[in-house]
PDB file of C-alpha atoms in Angstrom:
ATOM      1  CA  UNK A1159      -0.038  -0.017  -0.014  1.00  0.00           C
ATOM      2  CA  UNK A1160       2.781   2.424   0.687  1.00  0.00           C
ATOM      3  CA  UNK A1161       4.492   1.535  -2.464  1.00  0.00           C
ATOM      4  CA  UNK A1162       1.109   2.424  -4.223  1.00  0.00           C
ATOM      5  CA  UNK A1163       0.824   5.748  -2.344  1.00  0.00           C
ATOM      6  CA  UNK A1164       4.511   6.760  -3.345  1.00  0.00           C
ATOM      7  CA  UNK A1165       3.809   5.784  -6.941  1.00  0.00           C
ATOM      8  CA  UNK A1166       0.594   7.943  -6.915  1.00  0.00           C
ATOM      9  CA  UNK A1167       2.426  10.945  -5.477  1.00  0.00           C
ATOM     10  CA  UNK A1168       5.276  10.797  -8.039  1.00  0.00           C
ATOM     11  CA  UNK A1169       2.832  10.405 -10.690  1.00  0.00           C
ATOM     12  CA  UNK A1170       0.858  13.465  -9.454  1.00  0.00           C
ATOM     13  CA  UNK A1171       4.004  15.392  -9.218  1.00  0.00           C
ATOM     14  CA  UNK A1172       4.792  14.799 -12.862  1.00  0.00           C
ATOM     15  CA  UNK A1173       1.373  15.917 -13.865  1.00  0.00           C
ATOM     16  CA  UNK A1174       1.769  19.335 -12.079  1.00  0.00           C
ATOM     17  CA  UNK A1175       5.277  19.892 -13.273  1.00  0.00           C
ATOM     18  CA  UNK A1176       5.729  22.808 -15.616  1.00  0.00           C
ATOM     19  CA  UNK A1177       4.482  22.123 -19.127  1.00  0.00           C
ATOM     20  CA  UNK A1178       6.990  21.912 -21.823  1.00  0.00           C
ATOM     21  CA  UNK A1179       6.560  22.986 -25.310  1.00  0.00           C
ATOM     22  CA  UNK A1180       6.238  19.974 -27.807  1.00  0.00           C
ATOM     23  CA  UNK A1181       8.044  21.888 -30.281  1.00  0.00           C
ATOM     24  CA  UNK A1182      11.414  22.755 -28.628  1.00  0.00           C
ATOM     25  CA  UNK A1183      11.182  26.333 -29.492  1.00  0.00           C
ATOM     26  CA  UNK A1184      12.020  28.868 -26.709  1.00  0.00           C
ATOM     27  CA  UNK A1185       9.626  31.774 -26.434  1.00  0.00           C
ATOM     28  CA  UNK A1186      10.372  35.290 -26.421  1.00  0.00           C
ATOM     29  CA  UNK A1187       9.857  36.161 -22.686  1.00  0.00           C
ATOM     30  CA  UNK A1188       8.050  39.426 -23.720  1.00  0.00           C
ATOM     31  CA  UNK A1189       5.591  37.213 -25.395  1.00  0.00           C
ATOM     32  CA  UNK A1190       4.716  35.098 -22.405  1.00  0.00           C
ATOM     33  CA  UNK A1191       5.152  37.457 -19.483  1.00  0.00           C
ATOM     34  CA  UNK A1192       1.430  38.232 -18.952  1.00  0.00           C
ATOM     35  CA  UNK A1193      -1.928  37.225 -20.253  1.00  0.00           C
ATOM     36  CA  UNK A1194      -2.040  40.468 -22.301  1.00  0.00           C
ATOM     37  CA  UNK A1195       1.381  39.723 -23.831  1.00  0.00           C
ATOM     38  CA  UNK A1196       0.480  35.986 -24.755  1.00  0.00           C
ATOM     39  CA  UNK A1197      -3.023  36.806 -26.359  1.00  0.00           C
ATOM     40  CA  UNK A1198      -1.409  39.823 -28.274  1.00  0.00           C
ATOM     41  CA  UNK A1199       1.393  37.412 -29.486  1.00  0.00           C
ATOM     42  CA  UNK A1200      -1.186  34.947 -30.843  1.00  0.00           C
ATOM     43  CA  UNK A1201      -2.941  37.613 -32.848  1.00  0.00           C
ATOM     44  CA  UNK A1202       0.319  38.997 -34.078  1.00  0.00           C
ATOM     45  CA  UNK A1203       1.564  35.752 -35.452  1.00  0.00           C
ATOM     46  CA  UNK A1204      -1.530  34.798 -37.441  1.00  0.00           C
ATOM     47  CA  UNK A1205      -2.023  38.328 -38.758  1.00  0.00           C
ATOM     48  CA  UNK A1206      -0.410  39.790 -41.886  1.00  0.00           C
ATOM     49  CA  UNK A1207      -1.094  41.021 -45.408  1.00  0.00           C
ATOM     50  CA  UNK A1208      -0.960  38.760 -48.498  1.00  0.00           C
ATOM     51  CA  UNK A1209       2.507  37.773 -49.113  1.00  0.00           C
ATOM     52  CA  UNK A1210       3.720  38.335 -45.605  1.00  0.00           C
ATOM     53  CA  UNK A1211       5.435  35.266 -43.879  1.00  0.00           C
ATOM     54  CA  UNK A1212       4.257  34.270 -40.404  1.00  0.00           C
ATOM     55  CA  UNK A1213       6.678  33.277 -37.737  1.00  0.00           C
ATOM     56  CA  UNK A1214       5.408  29.714 -37.072  1.00  0.00           C
ATOM     57  CA  UNK A1215       8.247  28.961 -34.609  1.00  0.00           C
ATOM     58  CA  UNK A1216       7.094  31.839 -32.460  1.00  0.00           C
ATOM     59  CA  UNK A1217       3.511  30.394 -32.850  1.00  0.00           C
ATOM     60  CA  UNK A1218       4.805  27.000 -31.523  1.00  0.00           C
ATOM     61  CA  UNK A1219       6.527  28.698 -28.686  1.00  0.00           C
ATOM     62  CA  UNK A1220       3.347  29.946 -27.098  1.00  0.00           C
ATOM     63  CA  UNK A1221       1.700  26.605 -26.779  1.00  0.00           C
ATOM     64  CA  UNK A1222       1.810  24.132 -24.064  1.00  0.00           C
ATOM     65  CA  UNK A1223       2.603  20.347 -24.872  1.00  0.00           C
ATOM     66  CA  UNK A1224      -0.696  18.807 -25.885  1.00  0.00           C
ATOM     67  CA  UNK A1225      -2.560  22.191 -26.796  1.00  0.00           C
ATOM     68  CA  UNK A1226      -5.534  22.227 -28.801  1.00  0.00           C
ATOM     69  CA  UNK A1227      -7.315  24.690 -31.171  1.00  0.00           C
ATOM     70  CA  UNK A1228     -10.930  24.065 -31.868  1.00  0.00           C
ATOM     71  CA  UNK A1229     -13.347  25.746 -34.306  1.00  0.00           C
ATOM     72  CA  UNK A1230     -17.017  25.716 -34.118  1.00  0.00           C
ATOM     73  CA  UNK A1231     -18.279  25.291 -37.548  1.00  0.00           C
ATOM     74  CA  UNK A1232     -21.713  24.750 -39.206  1.00  0.00           C
ATOM     75  CA  UNK A1233     -22.592  21.374 -40.291  1.00  0.00           C
ATOM     76  CA  UNK A1234     -25.585  19.520 -41.977  1.00  0.00           C
ATOM     77  CA  UNK A1235     -27.080  18.703 -38.529  1.00  0.00           C
ATOM     78  CA  UNK A1236     -26.108  21.880 -36.749  1.00  0.00           C
ATOM     79  CA  UNK A1237     -22.765  22.649 -35.506  1.00  0.00           C
ATOM     80  CA  UNK A1238     -19.560  20.579 -34.940  1.00  0.00           C
ATOM     81  CA  UNK A1239     -15.944  21.009 -33.443  1.00  0.00           C
ATOM     82  CA  UNK A1240     -13.035  20.851 -35.770  1.00  0.00           C
ATOM     83  CA  UNK A1241     -10.016  19.961 -33.384  1.00  0.00           C
ATOM     84  CA  UNK A1242      -6.435  20.922 -34.418  1.00  0.00           C
ATOM     85  CA  UNK A1243      -2.982  20.962 -32.842  1.00  0.00           C
ATOM     86  CA  UNK A1244      -0.756  24.144 -33.398  1.00  0.00           C
ATOM     87  CA  UNK A1245       1.074  22.314 -36.001  1.00  0.00           C
ATOM     88  CA  UNK A1246      -2.065  20.922 -37.792  1.00  0.00           C
ATOM     89  CA  UNK A1247      -3.499  24.477 -37.659  1.00  0.00           C
ATOM     90  CA  UNK A1248      -0.210  25.760 -39.648  1.00  0.00           C
ATOM     91  CA  UNK A1249      -0.716  22.885 -42.045  1.00  0.00           C
ATOM     92  CA  UNK A1250      -4.152  23.524 -42.585  1.00  0.00           C
ATOM     93  CA  UNK A1251      -4.334  27.354 -42.667  1.00  0.00           C
ATOM     94  CA  UNK A1252      -0.782  28.689 -42.795  1.00  0.00           C
ATOM     95  CA  UNK A1253      -0.263  28.996 -46.730  1.00  0.00           C
ATOM     96  CA  UNK A1254      -3.792  30.337 -46.989  1.00  0.00           C
ATOM     97  CA  UNK A1255      -3.193  33.204 -44.390  1.00  0.00           C
ATOM     98  CA  UNK A1256       0.046  33.928 -46.099  1.00  0.00           C
ATOM     99  CA  UNK A1257      -1.177  33.730 -49.650  1.00  0.00           C
ATOM    100  CA  UNK A1258      -4.623  35.645 -49.241  1.00  0.00           C
ATOM    101  CA  UNK A1259      -3.889  37.953 -46.276  1.00  0.00           C
ATOM    102  CA  UNK A1260      -5.573  37.717 -42.881  1.00  0.00           C
ATOM    103  CA  UNK A1261      -5.490  40.156 -40.021  1.00  0.00           C
ATOM    104  CA  UNK A1262      -7.204  39.440 -36.771  1.00  0.00           C
ATOM    105  CA  UNK A1263      -7.648  42.214 -34.238  1.00  0.00           C
ATOM    106  CA  UNK A1264      -8.951  42.002 -30.761  1.00  0.00           C
ATOM    107  CA  UNK A1265     -11.738  44.396 -30.160  1.00  0.00           C
ATOM    108  CA  UNK A1266     -12.580  43.454 -26.532  1.00  0.00           C
ATOM    109  CA  UNK A1267     -11.717  41.077 -23.840  1.00  0.00           C
ATOM    110  CA  UNK A1268     -13.172  39.598 -20.654  1.00  0.00           C
ATOM    111  CA  UNK A1269     -10.650  37.786 -18.443  1.00  0.00           C
ATOM    112  CA  UNK A1270     -11.013  35.659 -15.533  1.00  0.00           C
ATOM    113  CA  UNK A1271      -8.213  34.125 -13.795  1.00  0.00           C
ATOM    114  CA  UNK A1272      -7.431  32.181 -10.516  1.00  0.00           C
ATOM    115  CA  UNK A1273      -3.968  31.439  -9.293  1.00  0.00           C
ATOM    116  CA  UNK A1274      -2.032  29.863 -12.353  1.00  0.00           C
ATOM    117  CA  UNK A1275      -5.033  29.429 -14.723  1.00  0.00           C
ATOM    118  CA  UNK A1276      -6.871  31.969 -16.720  1.00  0.00           C
ATOM    119  CA  UNK A1277      -9.807  32.193 -19.278  1.00  0.00           C
ATOM    120  CA  UNK A1278      -9.804  35.040 -21.657  1.00  0.00           C
ATOM    121  CA  UNK A1279     -12.983  35.592 -23.926  1.00  0.00           C
ATOM    122  CA  UNK A1280     -11.408  37.691 -26.671  1.00  0.00           C
ATOM    123  CA  UNK A1281     -13.711  39.126 -29.312  1.00  0.00           C
ATOM    124  CA  UNK A1282     -12.080  39.783 -32.738  1.00  0.00           C
ATOM    125  CA  UNK A1283     -12.654  41.266 -36.085  1.00  0.00           C
ATOM    126  CA  UNK A1284     -10.895  39.724 -39.099  1.00  0.00           C
ATOM    127  CA  UNK A1285      -9.773  41.676 -42.263  1.00  0.00           C
ATOM    128  CA  UNK A1286      -7.906  40.548 -45.403  1.00  0.00           C
ATOM    129  CA  UNK A1287      -5.401  43.394 -45.032  1.00  0.00           C
ATOM    130  CA  UNK A1288      -4.243  46.056 -42.592  1.00  0.00           C
ATOM    131  CA  UNK A1289      -5.789  48.680 -44.971  1.00  0.00           C
ATOM    132  CA  UNK A1290      -9.185  47.352 -44.875  1.00  0.00           C
ATOM    133  CA  UNK A1291     -11.688  49.551 -43.056  1.00  0.00           C
ATOM    134  CA  UNK A1292     -14.536  46.959 -42.432  1.00  0.00           C
ATOM    135  CA  UNK A1293     -13.977  43.318 -41.013  1.00  0.00           C
ATOM    136  CA  UNK A1294     -15.332  40.419 -43.376  1.00  0.00           C
ATOM    137  CA  UNK A1295     -16.146  38.481 -40.078  1.00  0.00           C
ATOM    138  CA  UNK A1296     -15.868  38.704 -36.372  1.00  0.00           C
ATOM    139  CA  UNK A1297     -16.304  36.141 -33.512  1.00  0.00           C
ATOM    140  CA  UNK A1298     -15.010  35.131 -30.106  1.00  0.00           C
ATOM    141  CA  UNK A1299     -11.811  33.144 -29.395  1.00  0.00           C
ATOM    142  CA  UNK A1300     -11.764  31.541 -26.040  1.00  0.00           C
ATOM    143  CA  UNK A1301      -8.215  31.352 -24.717  1.00  0.00           C
ATOM    144  CA  UNK A1302      -7.513  28.981 -21.798  1.00  0.00           C
ATOM    145  CA  UNK A1303      -4.239  29.786 -20.397  1.00  0.00           C
ATOM    146  CA  UNK A1304      -1.771  28.456 -17.719  1.00  0.00           C
ATOM    147  CA  UNK A1305       1.030  29.892 -15.840  1.00  0.00           C
ATOM    148  CA  UNK A1306       3.873  27.519 -14.902  1.00  0.00           C
ATOM    149  CA  UNK A1307       5.475  29.972 -12.316  1.00  0.00           C
ATOM    150  CA  UNK A1308       7.682  31.700 -14.850  1.00  0.00           C
ATOM    151  CA  UNK A1309       5.567  32.193 -17.929  1.00  0.00           C
ATOM    152  CA  UNK A1310       2.096  31.821 -19.642  1.00  0.00           C
ATOM    153  CA  UNK A1311       1.282  28.904 -21.830  1.00  0.00           C
ATOM    154  CA  UNK A1312      -1.736  28.755 -24.263  1.00  0.00           C
ATOM    155  CA  UNK A1313      -3.453  25.234 -23.403  1.00  0.00           C
ATOM    156  CA  UNK A1314      -6.462  25.906 -25.883  1.00  0.00           C
ATOM    157  CA  UNK A1315      -8.036  28.285 -28.193  1.00  0.00           C
ATOM    158  CA  UNK A1316     -11.685  27.550 -28.878  1.00  0.00           C
ATOM    159  CA  UNK A1317     -13.442  29.908 -31.264  1.00  0.00           C
ATOM    160  CA  UNK A1318     -16.885  30.546 -33.100  1.00  0.00           C
ATOM    161  CA  UNK A1319     -17.501  33.145 -35.768  1.00  0.00           C
ATOM    162  CA  UNK A1320     -20.437  35.324 -35.471  1.00  0.00           C
ATOM    163  CA  UNK A1321     -23.388  34.506 -37.751  1.00  0.00           C
ATOM    164  CA  UNK A1322     -26.962  35.694 -38.251  1.00  0.00           C
ATOM    165  CA  UNK A1323     -28.239  32.873 -35.782  1.00  0.00           C
ATOM    166  CA  UNK A1324     -25.468  33.668 -33.100  1.00  0.00           C
ATOM    167  CA  UNK A1325     -24.806  37.433 -32.973  1.00  0.00           C
ATOM    168  CA  UNK A1326     -22.048  38.380 -30.381  1.00  0.00           C
ATOM    169  CA  UNK A1327     -23.658  39.498 -27.105  1.00  0.00           C
ATOM    170  CA  UNK A1328     -23.369  43.152 -26.307  1.00  0.00           C
ATOM    171  CA  UNK A1329     -21.499  42.141 -23.053  1.00  0.00           C
ATOM    172  CA  UNK A1330     -18.663  40.943 -25.314  1.00  0.00           C
ATOM    173  CA  UNK A1331     -18.465  44.027 -27.418  1.00  0.00           C
ATOM    174  CA  UNK A1332     -16.478  47.207 -26.788  1.00  0.00           C
ATOM    175  CA  UNK A1333     -18.529  49.128 -24.073  1.00  0.00           C
ATOM    176  CA  UNK A1334     -20.599  46.180 -23.249  1.00  0.00           C
TER     177      UNK A1334
END
């Protein structure tokens, strides 16, 4: 019984150890020093005009090992969740972002945090170019974040675009 207790304690200790990036890329300390910094870094990496390369190594450095990105998309029978890793997001969307241009700008955020965990409901607008005056879409990114004692990590980003059937509630808009 004592052996089992020791094994359980060791296993629990491993589970709460600081996460490591699955990608081996060290983060810029300025990108991960605060909730504001890491959310801004995510938006910065994915944003750029057509022909502008993205820094996918920087992208990878923001995510904890096992992190997920999930989009809620319309399907024939309602909605479904598309689940990606940071790498599969790059494989799926990276070339399109760089070829066509994509700029995502945060317009409002509601953040809740407790100790080493945080949740940020980040309302965004999306543009094809930094020069565009009107967004082609908007929605909400739900960030789940963890601090390991020295830096913040993205654990997951879960998002849904706005649609006629699901307008963004006023409380998640600027001034709301």
